[in-house]
PDB file of C-alpha atoms and ligand atoms in Angstrom:
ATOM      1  CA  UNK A   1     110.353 125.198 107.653  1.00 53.00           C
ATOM      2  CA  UNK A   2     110.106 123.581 111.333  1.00 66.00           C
ATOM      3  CA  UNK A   3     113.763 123.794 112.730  1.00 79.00           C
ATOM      4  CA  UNK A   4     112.722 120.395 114.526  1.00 94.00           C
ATOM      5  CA  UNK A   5     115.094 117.513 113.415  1.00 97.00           C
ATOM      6  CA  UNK A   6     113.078 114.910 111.278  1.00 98.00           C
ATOM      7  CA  UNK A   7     113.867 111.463 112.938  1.00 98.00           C
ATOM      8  CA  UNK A   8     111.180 109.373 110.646  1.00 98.00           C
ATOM      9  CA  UNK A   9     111.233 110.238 106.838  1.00 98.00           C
ATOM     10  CA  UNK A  10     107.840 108.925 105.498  1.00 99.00           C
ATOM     11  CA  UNK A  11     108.213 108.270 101.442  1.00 98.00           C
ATOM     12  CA  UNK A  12     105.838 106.723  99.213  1.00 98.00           C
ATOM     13  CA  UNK A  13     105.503 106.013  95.071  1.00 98.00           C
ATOM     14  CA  UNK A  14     102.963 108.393  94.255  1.00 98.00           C
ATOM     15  CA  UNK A  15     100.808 110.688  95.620  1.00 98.00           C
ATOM     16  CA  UNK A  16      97.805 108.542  95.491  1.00 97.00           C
ATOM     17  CA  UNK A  17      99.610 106.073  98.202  1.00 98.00           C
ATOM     18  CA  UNK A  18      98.962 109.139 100.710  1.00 98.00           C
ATOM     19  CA  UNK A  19      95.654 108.262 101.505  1.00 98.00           C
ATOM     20  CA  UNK A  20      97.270 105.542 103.418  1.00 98.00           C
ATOM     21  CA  UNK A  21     100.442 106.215 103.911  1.00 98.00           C
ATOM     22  CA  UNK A  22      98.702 109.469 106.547  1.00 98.00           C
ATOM     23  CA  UNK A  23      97.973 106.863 109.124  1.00 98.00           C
ATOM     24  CA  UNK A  24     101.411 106.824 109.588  1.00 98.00           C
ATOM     25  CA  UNK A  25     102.067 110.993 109.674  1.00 98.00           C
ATOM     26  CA  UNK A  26      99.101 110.946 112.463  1.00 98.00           C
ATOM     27  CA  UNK A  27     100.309 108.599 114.909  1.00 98.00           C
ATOM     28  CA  UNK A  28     103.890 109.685 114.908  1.00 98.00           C
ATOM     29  CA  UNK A  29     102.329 113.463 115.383  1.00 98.00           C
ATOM     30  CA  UNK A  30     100.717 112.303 118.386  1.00 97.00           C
ATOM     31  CA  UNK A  31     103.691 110.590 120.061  1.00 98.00           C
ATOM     32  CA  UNK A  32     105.276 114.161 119.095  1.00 97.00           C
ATOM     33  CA  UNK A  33     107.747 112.239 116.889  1.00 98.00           C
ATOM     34  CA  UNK A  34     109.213 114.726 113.718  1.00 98.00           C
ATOM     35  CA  UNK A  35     109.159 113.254 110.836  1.00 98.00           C
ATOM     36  CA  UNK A  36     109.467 114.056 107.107  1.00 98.00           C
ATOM     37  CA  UNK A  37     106.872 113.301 104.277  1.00 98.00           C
ATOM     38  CA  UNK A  38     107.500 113.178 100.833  1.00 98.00           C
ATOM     39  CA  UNK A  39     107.125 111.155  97.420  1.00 98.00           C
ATOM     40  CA  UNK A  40     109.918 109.178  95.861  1.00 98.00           C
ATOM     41  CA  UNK A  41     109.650 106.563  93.197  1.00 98.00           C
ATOM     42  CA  UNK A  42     111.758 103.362  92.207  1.00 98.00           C
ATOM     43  CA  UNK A  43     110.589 103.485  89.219  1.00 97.00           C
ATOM     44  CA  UNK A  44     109.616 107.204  88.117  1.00 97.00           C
ATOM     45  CA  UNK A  45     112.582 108.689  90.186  1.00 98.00           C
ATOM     46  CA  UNK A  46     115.612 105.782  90.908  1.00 98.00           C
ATOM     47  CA  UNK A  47     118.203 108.638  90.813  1.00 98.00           C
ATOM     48  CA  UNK A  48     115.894 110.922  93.548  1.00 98.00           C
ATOM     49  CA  UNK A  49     115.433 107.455  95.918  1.00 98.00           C
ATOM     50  CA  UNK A  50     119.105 106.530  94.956  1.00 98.00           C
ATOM     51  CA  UNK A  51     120.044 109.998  96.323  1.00 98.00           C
ATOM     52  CA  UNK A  52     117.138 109.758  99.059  1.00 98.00           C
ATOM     53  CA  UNK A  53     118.019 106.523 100.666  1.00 98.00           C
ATOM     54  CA  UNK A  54     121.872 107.260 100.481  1.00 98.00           C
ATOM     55  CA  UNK A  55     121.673 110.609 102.573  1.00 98.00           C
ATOM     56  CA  UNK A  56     118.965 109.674 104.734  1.00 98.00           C
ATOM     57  CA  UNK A  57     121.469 108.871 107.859  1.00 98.00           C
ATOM     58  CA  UNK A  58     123.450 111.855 107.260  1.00 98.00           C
ATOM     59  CA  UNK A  59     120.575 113.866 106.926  1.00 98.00           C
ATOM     60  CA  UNK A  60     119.855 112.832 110.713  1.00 98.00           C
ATOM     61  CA  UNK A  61     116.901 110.068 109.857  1.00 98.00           C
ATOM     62  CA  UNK A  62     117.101 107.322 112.064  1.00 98.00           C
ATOM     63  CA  UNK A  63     114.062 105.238 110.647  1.00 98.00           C
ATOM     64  CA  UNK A  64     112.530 105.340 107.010  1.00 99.00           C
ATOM     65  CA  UNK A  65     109.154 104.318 106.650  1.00 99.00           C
ATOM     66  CA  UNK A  66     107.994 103.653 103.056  1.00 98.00           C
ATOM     67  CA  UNK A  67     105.040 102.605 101.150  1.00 98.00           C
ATOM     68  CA  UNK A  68     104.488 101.590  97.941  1.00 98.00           C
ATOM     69  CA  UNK A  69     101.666  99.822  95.845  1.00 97.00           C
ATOM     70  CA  UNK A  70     101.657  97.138  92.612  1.00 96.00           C
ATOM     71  CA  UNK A  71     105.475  96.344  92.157  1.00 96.00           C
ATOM     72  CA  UNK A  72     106.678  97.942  95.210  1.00 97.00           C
ATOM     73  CA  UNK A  73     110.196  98.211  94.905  1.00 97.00           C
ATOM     74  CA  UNK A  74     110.742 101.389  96.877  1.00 98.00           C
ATOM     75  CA  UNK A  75     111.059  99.668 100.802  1.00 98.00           C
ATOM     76  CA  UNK A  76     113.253  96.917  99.346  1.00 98.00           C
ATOM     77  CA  UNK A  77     115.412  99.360  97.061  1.00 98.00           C
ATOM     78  CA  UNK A  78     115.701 101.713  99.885  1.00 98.00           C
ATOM     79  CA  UNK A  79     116.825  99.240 101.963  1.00 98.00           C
ATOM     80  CA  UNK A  80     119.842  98.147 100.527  1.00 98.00           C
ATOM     81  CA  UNK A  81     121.051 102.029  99.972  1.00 98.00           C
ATOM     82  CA  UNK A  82     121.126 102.666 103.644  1.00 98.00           C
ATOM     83  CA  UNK A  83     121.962 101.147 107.121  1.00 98.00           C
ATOM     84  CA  UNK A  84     118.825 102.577 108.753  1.00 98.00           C
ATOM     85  CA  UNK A  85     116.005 100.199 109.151  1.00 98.00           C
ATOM     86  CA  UNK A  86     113.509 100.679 107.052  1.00 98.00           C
ATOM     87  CA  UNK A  87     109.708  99.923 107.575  1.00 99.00           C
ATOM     88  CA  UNK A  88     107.611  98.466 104.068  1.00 98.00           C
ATOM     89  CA  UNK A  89     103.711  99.537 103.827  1.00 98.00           C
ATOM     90  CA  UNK A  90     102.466  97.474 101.136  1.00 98.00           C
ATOM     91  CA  UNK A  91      99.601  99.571  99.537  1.00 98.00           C
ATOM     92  CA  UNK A  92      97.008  98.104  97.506  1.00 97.00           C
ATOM     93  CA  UNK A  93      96.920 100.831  94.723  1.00 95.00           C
ATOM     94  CA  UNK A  94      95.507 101.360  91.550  1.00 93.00           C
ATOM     95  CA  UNK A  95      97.577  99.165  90.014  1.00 93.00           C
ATOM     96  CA  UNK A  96      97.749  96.434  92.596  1.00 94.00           C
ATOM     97  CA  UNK A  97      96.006  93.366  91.230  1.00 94.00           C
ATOM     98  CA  UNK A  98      94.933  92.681  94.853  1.00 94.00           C
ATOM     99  CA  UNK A  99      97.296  93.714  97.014  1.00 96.00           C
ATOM    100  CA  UNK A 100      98.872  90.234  97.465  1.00 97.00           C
ATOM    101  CA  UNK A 101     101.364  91.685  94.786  1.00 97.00           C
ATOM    102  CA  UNK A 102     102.459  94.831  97.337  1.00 98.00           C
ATOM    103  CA  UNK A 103     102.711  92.359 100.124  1.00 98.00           C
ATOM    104  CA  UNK A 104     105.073  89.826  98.135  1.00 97.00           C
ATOM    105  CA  UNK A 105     106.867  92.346  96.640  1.00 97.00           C
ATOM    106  CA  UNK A 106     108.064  94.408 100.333  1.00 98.00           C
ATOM    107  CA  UNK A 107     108.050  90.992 102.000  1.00 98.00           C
ATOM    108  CA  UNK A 108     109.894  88.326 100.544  1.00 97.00           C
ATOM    109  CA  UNK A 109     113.082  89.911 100.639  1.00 97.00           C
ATOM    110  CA  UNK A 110     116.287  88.216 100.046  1.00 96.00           C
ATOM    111  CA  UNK A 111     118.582  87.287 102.899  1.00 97.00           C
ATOM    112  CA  UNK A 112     121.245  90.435 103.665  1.00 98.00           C
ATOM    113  CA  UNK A 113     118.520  93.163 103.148  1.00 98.00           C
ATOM    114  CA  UNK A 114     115.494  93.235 105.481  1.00 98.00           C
ATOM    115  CA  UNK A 115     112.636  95.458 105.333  1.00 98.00           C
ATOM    116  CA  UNK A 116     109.942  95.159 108.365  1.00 98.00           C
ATOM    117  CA  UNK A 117     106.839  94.820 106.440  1.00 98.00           C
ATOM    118  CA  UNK A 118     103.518  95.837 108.310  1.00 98.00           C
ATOM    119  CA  UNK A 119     100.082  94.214 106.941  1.00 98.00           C
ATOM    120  CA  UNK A 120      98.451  95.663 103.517  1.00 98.00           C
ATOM    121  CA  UNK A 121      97.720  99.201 104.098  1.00 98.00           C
ATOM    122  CA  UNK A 122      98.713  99.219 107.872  1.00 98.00           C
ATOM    123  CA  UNK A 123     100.939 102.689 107.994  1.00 98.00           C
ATOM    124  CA  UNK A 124      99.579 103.316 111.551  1.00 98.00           C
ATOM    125  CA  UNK A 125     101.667 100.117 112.296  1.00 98.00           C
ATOM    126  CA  UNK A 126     104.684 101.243 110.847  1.00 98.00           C
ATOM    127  CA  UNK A 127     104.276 104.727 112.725  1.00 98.00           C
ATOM    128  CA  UNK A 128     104.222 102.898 115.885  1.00 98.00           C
ATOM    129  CA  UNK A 129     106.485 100.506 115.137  1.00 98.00           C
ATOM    130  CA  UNK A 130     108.833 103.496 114.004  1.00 98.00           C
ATOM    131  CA  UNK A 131     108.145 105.028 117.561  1.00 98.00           C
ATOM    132  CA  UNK A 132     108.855 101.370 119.044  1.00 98.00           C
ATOM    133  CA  UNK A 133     112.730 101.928 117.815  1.00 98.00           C
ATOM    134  CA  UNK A 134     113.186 105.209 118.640  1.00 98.00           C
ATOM    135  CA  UNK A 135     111.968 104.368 121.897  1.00 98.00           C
ATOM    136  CA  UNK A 136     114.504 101.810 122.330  1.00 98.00           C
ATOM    137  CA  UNK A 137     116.871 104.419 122.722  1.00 97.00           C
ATOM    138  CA  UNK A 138     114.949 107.666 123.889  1.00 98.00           C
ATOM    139  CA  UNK A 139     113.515 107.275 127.072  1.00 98.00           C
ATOM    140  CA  UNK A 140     110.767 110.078 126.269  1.00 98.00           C
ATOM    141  CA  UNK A 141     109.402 108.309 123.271  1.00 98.00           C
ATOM    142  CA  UNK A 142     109.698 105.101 124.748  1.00 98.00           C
ATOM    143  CA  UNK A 143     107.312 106.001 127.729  1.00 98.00           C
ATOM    144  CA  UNK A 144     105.028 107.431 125.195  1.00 98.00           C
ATOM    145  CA  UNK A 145     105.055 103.883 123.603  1.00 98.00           C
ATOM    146  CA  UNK A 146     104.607 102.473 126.832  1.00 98.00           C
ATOM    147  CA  UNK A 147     101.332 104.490 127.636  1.00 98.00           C
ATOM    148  CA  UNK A 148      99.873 104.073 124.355  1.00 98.00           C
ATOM    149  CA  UNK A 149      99.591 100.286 124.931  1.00 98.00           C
ATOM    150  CA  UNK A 150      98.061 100.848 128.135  1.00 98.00           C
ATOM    151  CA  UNK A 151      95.415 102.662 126.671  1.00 98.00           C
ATOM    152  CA  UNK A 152      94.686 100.560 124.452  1.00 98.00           C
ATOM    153  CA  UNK A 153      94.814  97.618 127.318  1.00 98.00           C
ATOM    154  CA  UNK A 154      91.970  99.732 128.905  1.00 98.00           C
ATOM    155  CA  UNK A 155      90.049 100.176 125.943  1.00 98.00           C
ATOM    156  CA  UNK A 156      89.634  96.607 125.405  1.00 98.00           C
ATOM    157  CA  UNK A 157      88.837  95.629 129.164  1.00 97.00           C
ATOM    158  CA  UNK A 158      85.676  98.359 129.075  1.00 98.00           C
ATOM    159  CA  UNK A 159      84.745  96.779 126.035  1.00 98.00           C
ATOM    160  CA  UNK A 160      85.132  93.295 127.716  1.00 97.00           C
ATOM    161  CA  UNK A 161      82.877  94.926 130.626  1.00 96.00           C
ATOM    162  CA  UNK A 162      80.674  96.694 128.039  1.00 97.00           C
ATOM    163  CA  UNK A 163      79.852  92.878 126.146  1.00 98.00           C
ATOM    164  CA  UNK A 164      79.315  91.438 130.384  1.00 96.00           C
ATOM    165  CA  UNK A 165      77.046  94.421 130.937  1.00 96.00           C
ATOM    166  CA  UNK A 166      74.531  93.819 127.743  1.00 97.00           C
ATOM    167  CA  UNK A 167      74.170  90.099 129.021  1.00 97.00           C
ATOM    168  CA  UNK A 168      76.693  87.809 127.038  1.00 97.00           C
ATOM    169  CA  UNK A 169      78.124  85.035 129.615  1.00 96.00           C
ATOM    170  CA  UNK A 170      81.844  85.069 130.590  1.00 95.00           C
ATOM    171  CA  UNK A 171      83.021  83.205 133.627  1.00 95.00           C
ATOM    172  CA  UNK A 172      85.920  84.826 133.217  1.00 96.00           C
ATOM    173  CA  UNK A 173      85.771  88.126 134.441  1.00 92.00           C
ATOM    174  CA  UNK A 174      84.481  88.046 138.332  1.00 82.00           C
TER     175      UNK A 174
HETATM  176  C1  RP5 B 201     103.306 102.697  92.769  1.00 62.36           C
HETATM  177  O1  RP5 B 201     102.303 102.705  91.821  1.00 62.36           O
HETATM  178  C2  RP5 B 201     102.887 103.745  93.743  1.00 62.36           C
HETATM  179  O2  RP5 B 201     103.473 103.484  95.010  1.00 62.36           O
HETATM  180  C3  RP5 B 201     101.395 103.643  93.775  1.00 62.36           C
HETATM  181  O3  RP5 B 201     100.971 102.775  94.821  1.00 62.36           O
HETATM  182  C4  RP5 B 201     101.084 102.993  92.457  1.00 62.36           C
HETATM  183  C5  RP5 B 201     100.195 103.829  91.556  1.00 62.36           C
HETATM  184  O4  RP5 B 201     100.767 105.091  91.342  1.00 62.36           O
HETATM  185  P1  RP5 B 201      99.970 106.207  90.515  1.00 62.36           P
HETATM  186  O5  RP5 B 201      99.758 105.668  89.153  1.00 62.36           O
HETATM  187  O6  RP5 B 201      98.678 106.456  91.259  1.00 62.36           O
HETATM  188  O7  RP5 B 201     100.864 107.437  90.534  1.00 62.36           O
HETATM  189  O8  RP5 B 201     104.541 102.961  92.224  1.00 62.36           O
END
């Protein structure tokens, strides 16, 4: 076991959300951002995310990130067991009818417990958008943040260049 605080725990309903929720593991390993990963279920496990959720600050988490598909109760349940914000994936499972029903259920919270719900399968969102708070407060992450959306500023301008290049008009660029 890494003796590396965890600052993101990543928790999902079932195994089978993993496939997504990975996205998010990857692009908080390459801002070097710890993080946890595990499975907890509303509704297979309430006492384990009752017991999750309520220790997660203590435990030295400082933003939970979890996904869920079909009735997704986890983000929102999570939520209102613990004062650290929590970021909803809505994942459009097995049992999703068509993912609308993952989206509703992480997103239309009530009013006193928010969950920050990324689009339908978007966990690489909610890793950066985990490394977006943490980088409110952490200088080092924060840079890292910083950088990445230059990157991907330069990415799109050589693409821009690339489209010029093969002939399409664009008055735009000089
Ligand atoms: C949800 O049910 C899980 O988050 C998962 O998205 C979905 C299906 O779970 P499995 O039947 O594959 O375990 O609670």
């Amino acid at each position: 076991m890494s003796s590396i605080q965890p600052l993101v725990g990543i928790i999902m309903g079932s195994d089978s959300d993993l496939t997504v929720m990975q996205d998010a593991a990857t692009i908080l390993k390459d801002f070097d951002i710890p993080f946890e990963l595990t499975v907890v279920s509303a509704h297979r496990t309430p006492m384990r995310m009752v017991e999750y959720a309520s220790k997660a600050k203590e435990r030295g988490l400082k933003v939970i990130i979890a996904g869920a598909g079909g009735a997704a109760h986890l983000p929102g349940m999570v939520a209102s067991l613990t004062s650290l914000p929590v970021i909803g994936v809505p994942v459009k499972s097995s049992n999703s009818i068509d993912g609308w029903d993952s989206v509703l259920s992480i997103l239309q919270m009530p009013n006193g417990i928010p969950v920050a719900t990324v689009a339908l399968n978007a966990s690489k969102n909610a890793g950066i958008l985990a490394a977006t708070i943490l980088g409110a407060f952490d200088t080092n992450i924060g840079n890292k943040v910083v950088q990445y959306k230059k990157n991907m500023e330069a990415e799109v301008l050589k693409k821009a260049g690339k489209l010029k290049g093969e002939g399409w008009r664009n008055d735009f660029d000089h």
